[in-house]
Short mmCIF file of C-alpha atoms in Angstrom, two decimals:
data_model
loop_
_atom_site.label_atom_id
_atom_site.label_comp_id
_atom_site.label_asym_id
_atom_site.label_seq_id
_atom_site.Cartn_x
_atom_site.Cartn_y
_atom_site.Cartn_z
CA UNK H 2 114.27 114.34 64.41
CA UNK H 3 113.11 112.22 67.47
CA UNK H 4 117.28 112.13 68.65
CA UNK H 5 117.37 115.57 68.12
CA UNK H 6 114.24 116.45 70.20
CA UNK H 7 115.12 113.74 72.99
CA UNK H 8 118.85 115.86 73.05
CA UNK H 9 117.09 119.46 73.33
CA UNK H 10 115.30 117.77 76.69
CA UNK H 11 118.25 116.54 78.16
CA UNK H 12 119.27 120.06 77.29
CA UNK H 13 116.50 121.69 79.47
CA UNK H 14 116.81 119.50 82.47
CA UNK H 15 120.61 120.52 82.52
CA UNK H 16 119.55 123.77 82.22
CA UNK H 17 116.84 123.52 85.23
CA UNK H 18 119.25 121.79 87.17
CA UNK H 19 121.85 123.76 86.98
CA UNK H 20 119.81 126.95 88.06
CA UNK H 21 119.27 125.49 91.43
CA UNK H 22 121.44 123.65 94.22
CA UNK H 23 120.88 120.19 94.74
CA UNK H 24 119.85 121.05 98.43
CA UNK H 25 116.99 122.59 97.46
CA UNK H 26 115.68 121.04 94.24
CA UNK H 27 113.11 119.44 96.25
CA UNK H 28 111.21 121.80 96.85
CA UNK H 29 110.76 123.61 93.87
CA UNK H 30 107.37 122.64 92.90
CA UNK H 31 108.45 122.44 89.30
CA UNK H 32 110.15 119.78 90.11
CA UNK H 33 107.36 117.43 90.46
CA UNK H 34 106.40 117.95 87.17
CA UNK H 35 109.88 117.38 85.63
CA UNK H 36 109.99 114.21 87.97
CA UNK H 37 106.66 113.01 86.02
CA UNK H 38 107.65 114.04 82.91
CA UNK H 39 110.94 111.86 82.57
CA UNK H 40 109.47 108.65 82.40
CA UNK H 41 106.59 109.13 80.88
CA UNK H 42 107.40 111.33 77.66
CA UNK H 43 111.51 111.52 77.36
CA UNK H 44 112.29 108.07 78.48
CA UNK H 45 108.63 106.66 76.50
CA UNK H 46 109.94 108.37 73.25
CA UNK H 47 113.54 107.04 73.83
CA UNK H 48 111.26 103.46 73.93
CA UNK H 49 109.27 103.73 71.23
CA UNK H 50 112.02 104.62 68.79
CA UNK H 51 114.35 102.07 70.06
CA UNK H 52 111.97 98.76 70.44
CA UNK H 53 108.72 98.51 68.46
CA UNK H 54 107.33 96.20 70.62
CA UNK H 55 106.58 98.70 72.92
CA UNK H 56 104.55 100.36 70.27
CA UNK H 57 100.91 98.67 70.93
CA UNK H 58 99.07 101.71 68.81
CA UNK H 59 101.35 101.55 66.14
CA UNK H 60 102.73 104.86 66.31
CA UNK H 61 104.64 106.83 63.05
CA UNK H 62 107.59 108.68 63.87
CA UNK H 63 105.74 112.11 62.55
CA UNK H 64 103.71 111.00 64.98
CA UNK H 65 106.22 110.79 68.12
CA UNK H 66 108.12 114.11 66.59
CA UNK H 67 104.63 115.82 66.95
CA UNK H 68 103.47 114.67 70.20
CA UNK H 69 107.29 114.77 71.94
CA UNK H 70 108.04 118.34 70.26
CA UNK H 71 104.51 119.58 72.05
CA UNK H 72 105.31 117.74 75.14
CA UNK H 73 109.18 120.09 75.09
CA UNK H 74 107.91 123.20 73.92
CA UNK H 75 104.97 122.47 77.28
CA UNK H 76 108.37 121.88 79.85
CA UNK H 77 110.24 124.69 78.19
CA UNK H 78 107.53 127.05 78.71
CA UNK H 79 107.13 125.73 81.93
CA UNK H 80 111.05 126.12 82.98
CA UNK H 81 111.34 129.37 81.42
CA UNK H 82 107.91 130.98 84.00
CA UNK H 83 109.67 129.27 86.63
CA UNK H 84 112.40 130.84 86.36
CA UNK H 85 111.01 134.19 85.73
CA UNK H 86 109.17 133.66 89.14
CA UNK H 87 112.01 132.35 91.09
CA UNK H 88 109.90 129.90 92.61
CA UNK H 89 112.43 128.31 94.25
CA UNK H 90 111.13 127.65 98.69
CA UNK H 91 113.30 129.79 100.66
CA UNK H 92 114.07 128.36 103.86
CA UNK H 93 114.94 130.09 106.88
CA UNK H 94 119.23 130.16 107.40
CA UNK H 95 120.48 127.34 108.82
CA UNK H 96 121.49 129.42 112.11
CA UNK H 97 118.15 131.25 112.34
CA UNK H 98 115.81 128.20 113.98
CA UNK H 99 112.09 128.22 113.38
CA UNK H 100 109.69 129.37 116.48
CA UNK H 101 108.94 125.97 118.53
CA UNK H 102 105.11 125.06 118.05
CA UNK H 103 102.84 125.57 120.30
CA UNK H 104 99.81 123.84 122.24
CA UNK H 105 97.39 125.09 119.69
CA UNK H 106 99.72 123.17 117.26
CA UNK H 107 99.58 120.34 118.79
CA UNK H 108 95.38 120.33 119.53
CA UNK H 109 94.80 121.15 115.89
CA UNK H 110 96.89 118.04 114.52
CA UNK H 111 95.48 115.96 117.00
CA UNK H 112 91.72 116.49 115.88
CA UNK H 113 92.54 116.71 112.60
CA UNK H 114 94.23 112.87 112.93
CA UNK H 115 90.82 111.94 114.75
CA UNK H 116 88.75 113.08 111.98
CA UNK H 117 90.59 111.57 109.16
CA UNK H 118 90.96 108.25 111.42
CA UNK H 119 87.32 108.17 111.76
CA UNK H 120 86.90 108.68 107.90
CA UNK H 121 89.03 105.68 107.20
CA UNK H 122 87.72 102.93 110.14
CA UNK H 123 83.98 104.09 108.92
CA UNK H 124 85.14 103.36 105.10
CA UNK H 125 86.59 100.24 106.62
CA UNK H 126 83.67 98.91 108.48
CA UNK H 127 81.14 99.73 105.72
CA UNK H 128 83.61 97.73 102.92
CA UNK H 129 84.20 100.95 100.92
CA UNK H 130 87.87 100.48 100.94
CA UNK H 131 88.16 99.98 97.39
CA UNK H 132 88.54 102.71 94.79
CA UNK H 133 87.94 100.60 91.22
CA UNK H 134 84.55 100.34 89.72
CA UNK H 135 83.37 97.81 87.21
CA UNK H 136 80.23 100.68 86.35
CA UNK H 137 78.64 103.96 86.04
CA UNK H 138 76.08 103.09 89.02
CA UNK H 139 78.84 101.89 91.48
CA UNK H 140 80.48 105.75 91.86
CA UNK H 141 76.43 107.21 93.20
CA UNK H 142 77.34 106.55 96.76
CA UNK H 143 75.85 107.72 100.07
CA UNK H 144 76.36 111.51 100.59
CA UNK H 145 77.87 110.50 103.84
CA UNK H 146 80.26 107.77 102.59
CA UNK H 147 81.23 110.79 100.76
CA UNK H 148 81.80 113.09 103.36
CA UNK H 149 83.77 110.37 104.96
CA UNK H 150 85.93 109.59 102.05
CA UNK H 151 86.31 113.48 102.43
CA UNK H 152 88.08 113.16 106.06
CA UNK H 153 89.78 110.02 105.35
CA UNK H 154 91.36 112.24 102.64
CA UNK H 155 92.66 114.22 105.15
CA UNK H 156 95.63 111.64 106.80
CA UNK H 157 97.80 113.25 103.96
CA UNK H 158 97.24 116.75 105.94
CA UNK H 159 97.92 115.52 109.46
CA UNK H 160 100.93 113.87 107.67
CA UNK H 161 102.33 116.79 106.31
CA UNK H 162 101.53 119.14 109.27
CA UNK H 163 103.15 116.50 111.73
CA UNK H 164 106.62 116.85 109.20
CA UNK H 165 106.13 120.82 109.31
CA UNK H 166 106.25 120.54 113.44
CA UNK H 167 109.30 118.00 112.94
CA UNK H 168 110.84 120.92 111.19
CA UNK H 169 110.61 123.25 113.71
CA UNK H 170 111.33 120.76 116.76
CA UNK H 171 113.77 117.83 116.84
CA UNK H 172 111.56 115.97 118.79
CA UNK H 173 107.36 116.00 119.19
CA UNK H 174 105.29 113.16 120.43
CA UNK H 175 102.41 113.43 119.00
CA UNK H 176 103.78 114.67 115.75
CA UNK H 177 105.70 111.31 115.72
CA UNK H 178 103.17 109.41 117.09
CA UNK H 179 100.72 110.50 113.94
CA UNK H 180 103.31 110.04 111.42
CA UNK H 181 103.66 106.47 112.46
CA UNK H 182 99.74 105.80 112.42
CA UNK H 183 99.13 107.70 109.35
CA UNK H 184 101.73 106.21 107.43
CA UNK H 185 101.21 102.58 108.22
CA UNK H 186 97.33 103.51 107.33
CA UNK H 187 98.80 105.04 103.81
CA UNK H 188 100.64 101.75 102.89
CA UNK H 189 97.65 99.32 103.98
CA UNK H 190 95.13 100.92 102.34
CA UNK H 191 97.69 100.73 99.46
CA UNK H 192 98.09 97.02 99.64
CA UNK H 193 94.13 97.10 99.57
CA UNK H 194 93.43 99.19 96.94
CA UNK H 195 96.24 98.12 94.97
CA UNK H 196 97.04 102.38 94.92
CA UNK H 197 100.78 102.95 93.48
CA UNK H 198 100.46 106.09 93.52
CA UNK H 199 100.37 106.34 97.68
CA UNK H 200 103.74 105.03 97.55
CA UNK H 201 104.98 107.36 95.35
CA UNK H 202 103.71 110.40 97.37
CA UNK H 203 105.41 109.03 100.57
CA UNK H 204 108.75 109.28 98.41
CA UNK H 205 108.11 112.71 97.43
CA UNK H 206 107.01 113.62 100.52
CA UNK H 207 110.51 112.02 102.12
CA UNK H 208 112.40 114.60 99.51
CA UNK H 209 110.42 117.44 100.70
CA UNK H 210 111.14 117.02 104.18
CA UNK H 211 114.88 115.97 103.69
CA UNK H 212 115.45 118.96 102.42
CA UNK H 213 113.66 121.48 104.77
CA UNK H 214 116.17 119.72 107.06
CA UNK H 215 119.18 120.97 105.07
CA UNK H 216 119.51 117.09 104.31
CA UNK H 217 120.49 115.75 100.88
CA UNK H 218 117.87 112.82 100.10
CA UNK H 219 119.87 109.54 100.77
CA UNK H 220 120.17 107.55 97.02
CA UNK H 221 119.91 104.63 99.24
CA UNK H 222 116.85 105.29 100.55
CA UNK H 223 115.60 106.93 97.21
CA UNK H 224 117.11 103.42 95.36
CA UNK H 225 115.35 100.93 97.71
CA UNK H 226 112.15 103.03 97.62
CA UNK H 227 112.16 102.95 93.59
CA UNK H 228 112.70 99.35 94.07
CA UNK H 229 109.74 98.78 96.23
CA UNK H 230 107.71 100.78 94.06
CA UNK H 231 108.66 98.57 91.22
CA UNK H 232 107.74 95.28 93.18
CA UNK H 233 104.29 96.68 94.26
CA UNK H 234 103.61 97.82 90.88
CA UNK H 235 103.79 94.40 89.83
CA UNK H 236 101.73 92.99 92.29
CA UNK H 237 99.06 96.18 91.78
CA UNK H 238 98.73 95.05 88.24
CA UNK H 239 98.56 91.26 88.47
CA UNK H 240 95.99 91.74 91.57
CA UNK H 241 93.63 93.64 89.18
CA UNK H 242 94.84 90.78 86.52
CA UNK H 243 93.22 88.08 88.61
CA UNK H 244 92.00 89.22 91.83
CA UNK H 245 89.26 91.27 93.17
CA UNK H 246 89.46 94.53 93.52
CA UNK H 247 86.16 96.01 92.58
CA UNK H 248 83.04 95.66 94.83
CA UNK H 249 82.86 95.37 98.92
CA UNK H 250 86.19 95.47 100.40
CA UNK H 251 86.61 92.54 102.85
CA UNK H 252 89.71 91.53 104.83
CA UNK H 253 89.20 87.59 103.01
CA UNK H 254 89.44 89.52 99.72
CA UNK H 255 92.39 91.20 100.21
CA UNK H 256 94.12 87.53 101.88
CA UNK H 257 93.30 85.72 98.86
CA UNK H 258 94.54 88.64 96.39
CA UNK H 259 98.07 88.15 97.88
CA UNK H 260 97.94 84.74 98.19
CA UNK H 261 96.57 84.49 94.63
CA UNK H 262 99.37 87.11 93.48
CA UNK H 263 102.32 85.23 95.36
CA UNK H 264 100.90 82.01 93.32
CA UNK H 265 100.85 83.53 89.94
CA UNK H 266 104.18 85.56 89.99
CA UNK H 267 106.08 82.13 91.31
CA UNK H 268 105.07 80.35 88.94
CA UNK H 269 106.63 83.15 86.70
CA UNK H 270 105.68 83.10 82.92
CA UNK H 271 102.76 85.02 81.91
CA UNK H 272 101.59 86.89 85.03
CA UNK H 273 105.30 88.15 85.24
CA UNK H 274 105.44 89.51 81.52
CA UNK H 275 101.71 90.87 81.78
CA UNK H 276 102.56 92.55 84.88
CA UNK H 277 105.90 94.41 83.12
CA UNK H 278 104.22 95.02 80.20
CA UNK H 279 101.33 96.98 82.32
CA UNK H 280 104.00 98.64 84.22
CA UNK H 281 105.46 99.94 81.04
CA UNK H 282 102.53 101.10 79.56
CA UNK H 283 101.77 103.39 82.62
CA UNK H 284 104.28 105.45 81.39
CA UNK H 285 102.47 105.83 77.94
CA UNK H 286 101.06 109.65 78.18
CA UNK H 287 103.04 110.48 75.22
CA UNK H 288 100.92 107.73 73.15
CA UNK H 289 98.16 109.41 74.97
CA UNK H 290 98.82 112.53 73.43
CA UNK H 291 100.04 111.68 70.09
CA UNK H 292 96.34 109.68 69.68
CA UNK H 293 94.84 112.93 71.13
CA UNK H 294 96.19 114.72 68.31
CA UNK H 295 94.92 112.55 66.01
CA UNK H 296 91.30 111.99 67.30
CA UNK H 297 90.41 115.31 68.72
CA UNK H 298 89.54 116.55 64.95
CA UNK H 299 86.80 113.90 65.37
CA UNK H 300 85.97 114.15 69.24
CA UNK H 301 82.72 115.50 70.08
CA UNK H 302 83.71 117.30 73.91
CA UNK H 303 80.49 117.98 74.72
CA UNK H 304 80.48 119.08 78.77
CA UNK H 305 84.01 118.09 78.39
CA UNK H 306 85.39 121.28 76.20
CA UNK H 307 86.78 122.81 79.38
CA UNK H 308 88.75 119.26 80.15
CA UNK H 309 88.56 118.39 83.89
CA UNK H 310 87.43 121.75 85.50
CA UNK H 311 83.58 119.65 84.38
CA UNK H 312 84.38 117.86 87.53
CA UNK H 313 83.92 120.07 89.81
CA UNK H 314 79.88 119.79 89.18
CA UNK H 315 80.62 116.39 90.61
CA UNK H 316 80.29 118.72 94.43
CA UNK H 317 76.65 119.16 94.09
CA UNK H 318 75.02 116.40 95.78
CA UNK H 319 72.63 114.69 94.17
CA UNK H 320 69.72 115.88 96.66
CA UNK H 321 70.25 119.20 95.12
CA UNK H 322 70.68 117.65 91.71
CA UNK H 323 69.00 114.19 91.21
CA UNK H 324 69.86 114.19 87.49
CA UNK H 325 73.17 115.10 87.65
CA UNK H 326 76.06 113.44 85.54
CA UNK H 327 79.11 111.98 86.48
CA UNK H 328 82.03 113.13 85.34
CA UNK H 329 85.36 112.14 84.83
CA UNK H 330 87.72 113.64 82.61
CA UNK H 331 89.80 110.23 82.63
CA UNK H 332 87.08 108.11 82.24
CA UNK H 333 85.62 110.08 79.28
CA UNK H 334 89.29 109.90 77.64
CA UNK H 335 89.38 106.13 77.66
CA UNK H 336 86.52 106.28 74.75
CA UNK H 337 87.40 109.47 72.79
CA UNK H 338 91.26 108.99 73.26
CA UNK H 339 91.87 105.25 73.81
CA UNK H 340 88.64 104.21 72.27
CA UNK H 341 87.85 101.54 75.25
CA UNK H 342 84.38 100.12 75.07
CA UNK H 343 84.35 99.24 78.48
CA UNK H 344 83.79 101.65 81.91
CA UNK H 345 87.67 102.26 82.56
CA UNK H 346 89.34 105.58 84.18
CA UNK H 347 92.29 105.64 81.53
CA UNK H 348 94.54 109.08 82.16
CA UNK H 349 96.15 110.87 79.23
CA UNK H 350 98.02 113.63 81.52
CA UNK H 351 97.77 116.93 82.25
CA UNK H 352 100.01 117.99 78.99
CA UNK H 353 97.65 116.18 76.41
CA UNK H 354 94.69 117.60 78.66
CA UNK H 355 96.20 121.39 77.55
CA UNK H 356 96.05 120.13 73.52
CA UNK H 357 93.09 118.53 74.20
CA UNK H 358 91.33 121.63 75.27
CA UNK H 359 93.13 124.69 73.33
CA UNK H 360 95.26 122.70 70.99
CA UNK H 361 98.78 123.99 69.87
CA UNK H 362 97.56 127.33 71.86
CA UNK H 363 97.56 125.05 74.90
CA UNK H 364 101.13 125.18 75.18
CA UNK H 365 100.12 128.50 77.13
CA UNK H 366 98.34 126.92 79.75
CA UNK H 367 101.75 125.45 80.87
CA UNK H 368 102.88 129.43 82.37
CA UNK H 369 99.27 129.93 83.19
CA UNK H 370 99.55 126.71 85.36
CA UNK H 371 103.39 128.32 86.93
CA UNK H 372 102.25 131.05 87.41
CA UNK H 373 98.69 130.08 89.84
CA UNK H 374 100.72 127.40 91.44
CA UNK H 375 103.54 129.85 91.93
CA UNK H 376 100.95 132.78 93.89
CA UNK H 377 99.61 130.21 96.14
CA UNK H 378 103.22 129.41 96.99
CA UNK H 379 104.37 132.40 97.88
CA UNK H 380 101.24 133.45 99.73
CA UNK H 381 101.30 130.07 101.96
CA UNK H 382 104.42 129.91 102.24
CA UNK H 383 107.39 132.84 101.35
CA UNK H 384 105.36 135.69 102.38
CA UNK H 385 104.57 133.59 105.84
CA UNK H 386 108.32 132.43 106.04
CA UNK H 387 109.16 135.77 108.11
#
């Protein structure tokens, strides 16, 4: 049954792929979702029927059929809206060019590249570089680290809005000039927070803009980058192995968290197999959801019956709401999914999120989910395209 089902999603991605040209399968936002849902429920099902060792919960087949056939039904659903939509980006012909930006362009991504530079040297003076916590009581911060956590948020913006210039102009100072700044920001504060997931964003982003360019993504580029995502990964997992990563960020830390990482993974041996064996159970959301299925008969929800729309309270400063919980969907799911006994941020995906809430009817939320991300695109960007 699990051969079968793994065959009926190779199906559907032949089926996506097909419906669109290669050129501009990048920047169907569905995409993104198919790109995430690969590894971590086809290719983790192909794994856990193939090589029990990669079965730490000791899942039954009934229980990979269950889980995988909800996770297919979720992408077919998903396909099937998309297609009804036609989401696919339109881009202008390749003979009609773009109108050239202008100055107020170019004064809007300059302040915005000031604000979210201050955000990130005010984070980096004040050691609040790091994004793990050890507890509860280390997340109540200062509204205004907050607010400045807010605009150092916002170098993926000036990012993106220097690219969208690039489209329209072969060549842009200041557009290049922030892309160079912004991304070497991106990758150290990777390095310091140990953050894979920055890494993988700049790849994505790299497809995107390829092909707005009528550019096919190079597989070189797309090979060496999966590479160097691989790498990193393994020194994100044995830094949070052995170094420090929690606390006050200081520039000594993050010096003796490479050297200490460069150390262990020379010598080979355990930090090596610890680290791959980490890497490969990132990819376990379809262990996620098959314990989901099993525990949510016996999960009180409490505040969390809506899933992670709870966290929006998490706005309200705590001026305005001294008592106020904190909430985290993924931190909740490490105890009534994972059962953790420790403060951890443990995902289970967006998928077992929809059974977690509305159960077998979640599989609904998956056009619900097309269908809002499909009305912002066309209002931001096909009904502006003229």
């Amino acid at each position: 049954m699990t051969i079968s089902l793994i065959l009926a999603n190779l199906l559907l991605l032949l089926i996506y792929i097909r419906g669109i040209s290669f050129s501009t399968v990048w920047l169907n936002p569905f995409t993104y979702i198919i790109v995430s849902y690969v590894p971590t429920y086809l290719a983790r099902a192909v794994l856990l029927t193939l090589n029990e060792s990669w079965n730490a919960w000791g899942l039954t087949s009934p229980q990979v059929v269950s889980s995988l056939l909800f996770a297919t039904l979720f992408i077919a659903l998903g396909i099937l809206t998309n297609a009804c939509l036609g989401l696919s980006l339109r881009r202008p012909a390749k003979g009609n060019a773009l109108p050239p930006p202008t100055s107020g362009d170019t004064i809007a991504l300059s302040l915005l590249s000031i604000v979210s530079l201050s955000g990130f040297f005010y984070l980096y003076i004040n050691g609040q570089l790091f994004t793990l916590y050890t507890f509860e009581a280390d997340l109540h911060r200062s509204l205004l680290v907050n607010i400045m956590s807010m605009c150092d948020s916002l170098k993926w913006l000036a990012l993106s809005y220097a690219l969208a210039i690039l489209t329209r102009v072969k060549s842009h100072t200041v557009a290049r000039l922030v892309i160079g700044i912004v991304s070497i920001l991106l990758c150290t504060q990777a390095v310091i927070n140990t953050g894979k997931g920055t890494l993988l964003y700049l790849g994505l982003i790299y497809c995107v803009w390829s092909s707005m360019n009528f550019r096919r993504p190079r597989v070189s580029v797309i090979a060496f980058a999966a590479v160097l995502f691989s790498l990193f990964s393994l020194y994100s997992y044995t830094a949070r192995d052995y170094g420090t990563v929690r606390g006050t960020f200081t520039l000594d830390i993050v010096r003796d968290n490479i050297t200490l990482v460069y150390g262990k993974l020379s010598q080979g041996g355990g930090a090596v197999d610890q680290g791959t064996t980490n890497i490969g159970n990132r990819t376990s959301y379809l262990d996620g959801l098959a314990l989901c299925m099993g525990n949510l008969p016996f999960v009180d929800k409490g505040d969390y019956a809506l899933g992670s729309l709870v966290e929006l309270l998490n706005i309200i400063p705590r001026f305005l709401w001294p008592s106020r919980p904190f909430y985290s969907f993924n931190h909740q799911m490490a105890y009534d999914v994972w059962d953790a006994n420790v403060f951890v941020e443990n995902p289970i995906g967006r998928i077992a999120e929809a059974y977690y809430v509305c159960g077998w009817l979640g599989l609904c939320l998956a056009a619900i989910y097309v269908f809002l991300y499909g009305q912002v695109y066309r209002r931001l960007y096909i009904d502006a395209s003229s």
